[in-house]
PDB file of C-alpha atoms in Angstrom:
ATOM      1  CA  MET A1274     -14.222   2.092  18.089  1.00  0.00           C
ATOM      2  CA  ALA A1275     -14.268   2.000  14.282  1.00  0.00           C
ATOM      3  CA  GLU A1276     -11.304   0.398  12.523  1.00  0.00           C
ATOM      4  CA  LEU A1277      -9.457   1.609   9.446  1.00  0.00           C
ATOM      5  CA  LYS A1278      -7.470  -1.304   8.030  1.00  0.00           C
ATOM      6  CA  ILE A1279      -4.413  -0.723   5.878  1.00  0.00           C
ATOM      7  CA  LYS A1280      -3.000  -3.815   4.200  1.00  0.00           C
ATOM      8  CA  TRP A1281       0.264  -3.884   2.260  1.00  0.00           C
ATOM      9  CA  GLN A1282       1.963  -6.829   0.629  1.00  0.00           C
ATOM     10  CA  ARG A1283       5.343  -7.275  -0.955  1.00  0.00           C
ATOM     11  CA  LEU A1284       7.831  -9.917  -2.017  1.00  0.00           C
ATOM     12  CA  VAL A1285      10.117 -11.247   0.685  1.00  0.00           C
ATOM     13  CA  ASP A1286      12.484 -13.844  -0.756  1.00  0.00           C
ATOM     14  CA  ASP A1287      13.970 -16.928   0.910  1.00  0.00           C
ATOM     15  CA  SER A1288      16.789 -14.769   2.324  1.00  0.00           C
ATOM     16  CA  GLU A1289      14.238 -12.423   3.955  1.00  0.00           C
ATOM     17  CA  GLN A1290      15.114  -9.683   1.442  1.00  0.00           C
ATOM     18  CA  THR A1291      12.843  -7.329  -0.477  1.00  0.00           C
ATOM     19  CA  CYS A1292      13.612  -4.828  -3.236  1.00  0.00           C
ATOM     20  CA  ASN A1293      14.426  -1.159  -2.653  1.00  0.00           C
ATOM     21  CA  ARG A1294      11.016  -0.163  -4.034  1.00  0.00           C
ATOM     22  CA  CYS A1295       9.120  -2.244  -1.481  1.00  0.00           C
ATOM     23  CA  ALA A1296      11.501  -1.343   1.348  1.00  0.00           C
ATOM     24  CA  GLY A1297      10.882   2.347   0.633  1.00  0.00           C
ATOM     25  CA  THR A1298       7.129   1.875   0.474  1.00  0.00           C
ATOM     26  CA  GLY A1299       7.240  -0.028   3.777  1.00  0.00           C
ATOM     27  CA  ASP A1300       8.980   2.897   5.485  1.00  0.00           C
ATOM     28  CA  GLU A1301       6.456   5.347   4.011  1.00  0.00           C
ATOM     29  CA  ILE A1302       3.491   3.217   5.089  1.00  0.00           C
ATOM     30  CA  GLN A1303       4.790   2.910   8.650  1.00  0.00           C
ATOM     31  CA  THR A1304       5.112   6.692   8.877  1.00  0.00           C
ATOM     32  CA  ALA A1305       1.653   7.238   7.370  1.00  0.00           C
ATOM     33  CA  VAL A1306       0.048   4.702   9.713  1.00  0.00           C
ATOM     34  CA  GLU A1307       1.508   6.438  12.775  1.00  0.00           C
ATOM     35  CA  MET A1308       0.318   9.825  11.508  1.00  0.00           C
ATOM     36  CA  LEU A1309      -3.167   8.469  10.795  1.00  0.00           C
ATOM     37  CA  ARG A1310      -3.334   6.902  14.265  1.00  0.00           C
ATOM     38  CA  GLN A1311      -2.616  10.263  15.874  1.00  0.00           C
ATOM     39  CA  VAL A1312      -5.084  12.163  13.717  1.00  0.00           C
ATOM     40  CA  LEU A1313      -7.927   9.635  13.777  1.00  0.00           C
ATOM     41  CA  ALA A1314      -7.837   8.528  17.437  1.00  0.00           C
ATOM     42  CA  PRO A1315      -9.805  11.592  18.622  1.00  0.00           C
ATOM     43  CA  LEU A1316     -12.504  10.641  16.095  1.00  0.00           C
ATOM     44  CA  GLY A1317     -12.808   7.169  17.577  1.00  0.00           C
ATOM     45  CA  ILE A1318     -11.063   5.443  14.676  1.00  0.00           C
ATOM     46  CA  SER A1319      -8.224   2.999  15.264  1.00  0.00           C
ATOM     47  CA  VAL A1320      -5.795   2.272  12.453  1.00  0.00           C
ATOM     48  CA  ILE A1321      -4.837  -1.365  11.952  1.00  0.00           C
ATOM     49  CA  ALA A1322      -1.824  -2.152   9.755  1.00  0.00           C
ATOM     50  CA  GLU A1323      -1.289  -5.551   8.165  1.00  0.00           C
ATOM     51  CA  MET A1324       1.978  -6.289   6.398  1.00  0.00           C
ATOM     52  CA  ARG A1325       1.797  -9.434   4.268  1.00  0.00           C
ATOM     53  CA  GLU A1326       4.793 -11.199   2.761  1.00  0.00           C
ATOM     54  CA  LEU A1327       4.521 -12.753  -0.685  1.00  0.00           C
ATOM     55  CA  SER A1328       6.697 -15.799  -1.265  1.00  0.00           C
ATOM     56  CA  THR A1329       8.941 -15.984  -4.308  1.00  0.00           C
ATOM     57  CA  ALA A1330       6.547 -18.525  -5.847  1.00  0.00           C
ATOM     58  CA  GLU A1331       3.557 -16.193  -5.340  1.00  0.00           C
ATOM     59  CA  PHE A1332       5.521 -13.267  -6.726  1.00  0.00           C
ATOM     60  CA  LEU A1333       6.649 -15.128  -9.841  1.00  0.00           C
ATOM     61  CA  LYS A1334       3.043 -16.111 -10.532  1.00  0.00           C
ATOM     62  CA  TYR A1335       1.616 -12.598  -9.908  1.00  0.00           C
ATOM     63  CA  PRO A1336       4.435  -9.993  -9.812  1.00  0.00           C
ATOM     64  CA  LEU A1337       2.036  -7.034  -9.925  1.00  0.00           C
ATOM     65  CA  GLU A1338       0.610  -8.090  -6.549  1.00  0.00           C
ATOM     66  CA  SER A1339       3.836  -7.018  -4.864  1.00  0.00           C
ATOM     67  CA  ASN A1340       3.906  -3.518  -3.338  1.00  0.00           C
ATOM     68  CA  ARG A1341       0.117  -3.409  -3.353  1.00  0.00           C
ATOM     69  CA  VAL A1342      -1.868  -1.432  -0.767  1.00  0.00           C
ATOM     70  CA  TRP A1343      -5.502  -1.669   0.317  1.00  0.00           C
ATOM     71  CA  ILE A1344      -7.200   0.799   2.599  1.00  0.00           C
ATOM     72  CA  ALA A1345     -10.538  -0.241   4.082  1.00  0.00           C
ATOM     73  CA  GLN A1346     -10.524  -3.251   1.717  1.00  0.00           C
ATOM     74  CA  LYS A1347     -10.300  -0.991  -1.327  1.00  0.00           C
ATOM     75  CA  PRO A1348      -7.144  -0.671  -3.483  1.00  0.00           C
ATOM     76  CA  LEU A1349      -5.150   2.511  -2.865  1.00  0.00           C
ATOM     77  CA  GLU A1350      -5.438   3.456  -6.528  1.00  0.00           C
ATOM     78  CA  ASP A1351      -9.253   3.433  -6.305  1.00  0.00           C
ATOM     79  CA  TRP A1352      -9.244   5.981  -3.469  1.00  0.00           C
ATOM     80  CA  LEU A1353      -6.897   8.245  -5.415  1.00  0.00           C
ATOM     81  CA  LYS A1354      -8.317   7.725  -8.904  1.00  0.00           C
ATOM     82  CA  ALA A1355      -4.849   6.561  -9.889  1.00  0.00           C
ATOM     83  CA  GLU A1356      -3.775   4.143 -12.579  1.00  0.00           C
ATOM     84  CA  THR A1357      -1.594   1.129 -12.001  1.00  0.00           C
ATOM     85  CA  GLY A1358       1.295   0.292 -14.258  1.00  0.00           C
ATOM     86  CA  GLN A1359       4.556  -1.526 -14.157  1.00  0.00           C
ATOM     87  CA  SER A1360       8.260  -1.001 -14.578  1.00  0.00           C
ATOM     88  CA  GLN A1361      11.345  -3.146 -14.327  1.00  0.00           C
ATOM     89  CA  CYS A1362      12.452  -3.720 -10.764  1.00  0.00           C
ATOM     90  CA  CYS A1363      15.667  -4.970  -9.157  1.00  0.00           C
ATOM     91  CA  GLY A1364      17.158  -7.039  -6.349  1.00  0.00           C
ATOM     92  CA  PRO A1365      15.014  -9.974  -5.236  1.00  0.00           C
ATOM     93  CA  CYS A1366      12.468  -9.120  -7.950  1.00  0.00           C
ATOM     94  CA  GLY A1367      15.047  -9.803 -10.657  1.00  0.00           C
ATOM     95  CA  ASP A1368      14.105  -8.389 -14.035  1.00  0.00           C
ATOM     96  CA  ASN A1369      10.376  -8.661 -13.382  1.00  0.00           C
ATOM     97  CA  GLU A1370       8.008  -5.803 -14.021  1.00  0.00           C
ATOM     98  CA  CYS A1371       6.654  -4.581 -10.686  1.00  0.00           C
ATOM     99  CA  ARG A1372       3.668  -2.427  -9.729  1.00  0.00           C
ATOM    100  CA  THR A1373       3.664   1.329 -10.135  1.00  0.00           C
ATOM    101  CA  ILE A1374       0.976   3.944  -9.518  1.00  0.00           C
ATOM    102  CA  THR A1375       0.411   6.956 -11.735  1.00  0.00           C
ATOM    103  CA  ILE A1376      -1.540  10.063 -10.769  1.00  0.00           C
ATOM    104  CA  GLY A1377      -1.765  12.612 -13.540  1.00  0.00           C
ATOM    105  CA  LYS A1378       1.686  12.710 -15.069  1.00  0.00           C
ATOM    106  CA  GLN A1379       3.502  11.552 -11.943  1.00  0.00           C
ATOM    107  CA  LYS A1380       4.557   7.911 -11.703  1.00  0.00           C
ATOM    108  CA  PHE A1381       5.427   6.351  -8.331  1.00  0.00           C
ATOM    109  CA  GLU A1382       7.481   3.208  -7.815  1.00  0.00           C
ATOM    110  CA  VAL A1383       7.784   3.848  -4.071  1.00  0.00           C
ATOM    111  CA  ILE A1384       4.397   4.849  -2.681  1.00  0.00           C
ATOM    112  CA  PRO A1385       4.909   8.037  -0.650  1.00  0.00           C
ATOM    113  CA  LYS A1386       3.284   8.589   2.735  1.00  0.00           C
ATOM    114  CA  GLU A1387       1.278  11.508   1.320  1.00  0.00           C
ATOM    115  CA  LEU A1388      -0.668   9.140  -0.951  1.00  0.00           C
ATOM    116  CA  VAL A1389      -1.337   6.725   1.897  1.00  0.00           C
ATOM    117  CA  LEU A1390      -2.433   9.616   4.120  1.00  0.00           C
ATOM    118  CA  LYS A1391      -4.791  11.010   1.497  1.00  0.00           C
ATOM    119  CA  ALA A1392      -6.395   7.632   0.834  1.00  0.00           C
ATOM    120  CA  GLY A1393      -6.573   6.917   4.567  1.00  0.00           C
ATOM    121  CA  LEU A1394      -8.316  10.207   5.263  1.00  0.00           C
ATOM    122  CA  LEU A1395     -10.811   9.602   2.450  1.00  0.00           C
ATOM    123  CA  ALA A1396     -11.565   6.153   3.881  1.00  0.00           C
ATOM    124  CA  ALA A1397     -11.845   7.571   7.406  1.00  0.00           C
ATOM    125  CA  ALA A1398     -14.347  10.149   6.193  1.00  0.00           C
ATOM    126  CA  GLU A1399     -16.532   7.306   4.931  1.00  0.00           C
ATOM    127  CA  LEU A1400     -16.196   5.536   8.288  1.00  0.00           C
ATOM    128  CA  VAL A1401     -17.326   8.652  10.155  1.00  0.00           C
ATOM    129  CA  VAL A1402     -20.377   8.997   7.903  1.00  0.00           C
ATOM    130  CA  HIS A1403     -21.313   5.314   8.317  1.00  0.00           C
ATOM    131  CA  THR A1404     -20.946   5.277  12.121  1.00  0.00           C
ATOM    132  CA  GLN A1405     -23.212   8.265  12.788  1.00  0.00           C
TER     133      GLN A1405
END
């Protein structure tokens, strides 16, 4: 069975807290992963989700690595021809600028399931082509 790997990382501080932006993205990714599993199983593709926690030290060194998603080892923004940006965050992130994604004129702080689904389906299409 072919595997479609979805990796997401975000800041989790010493109190096991994350910001609202990352918490929202986490919920959206979980929903998208379940939907992709249902849709792709009949095609012989299993969906593997990896959720990675960034420490506060890692986050302070590279804040734009938080709330980052890869699908099939390729950044989400590459699949969607999106641009990355940044905006001030909150909570455990403090006043740091955190990752955003922009598609056209729409800017996303929380990555919606629809974007994860679209990128996942594009990646799955490549898997189907490569396994035949």
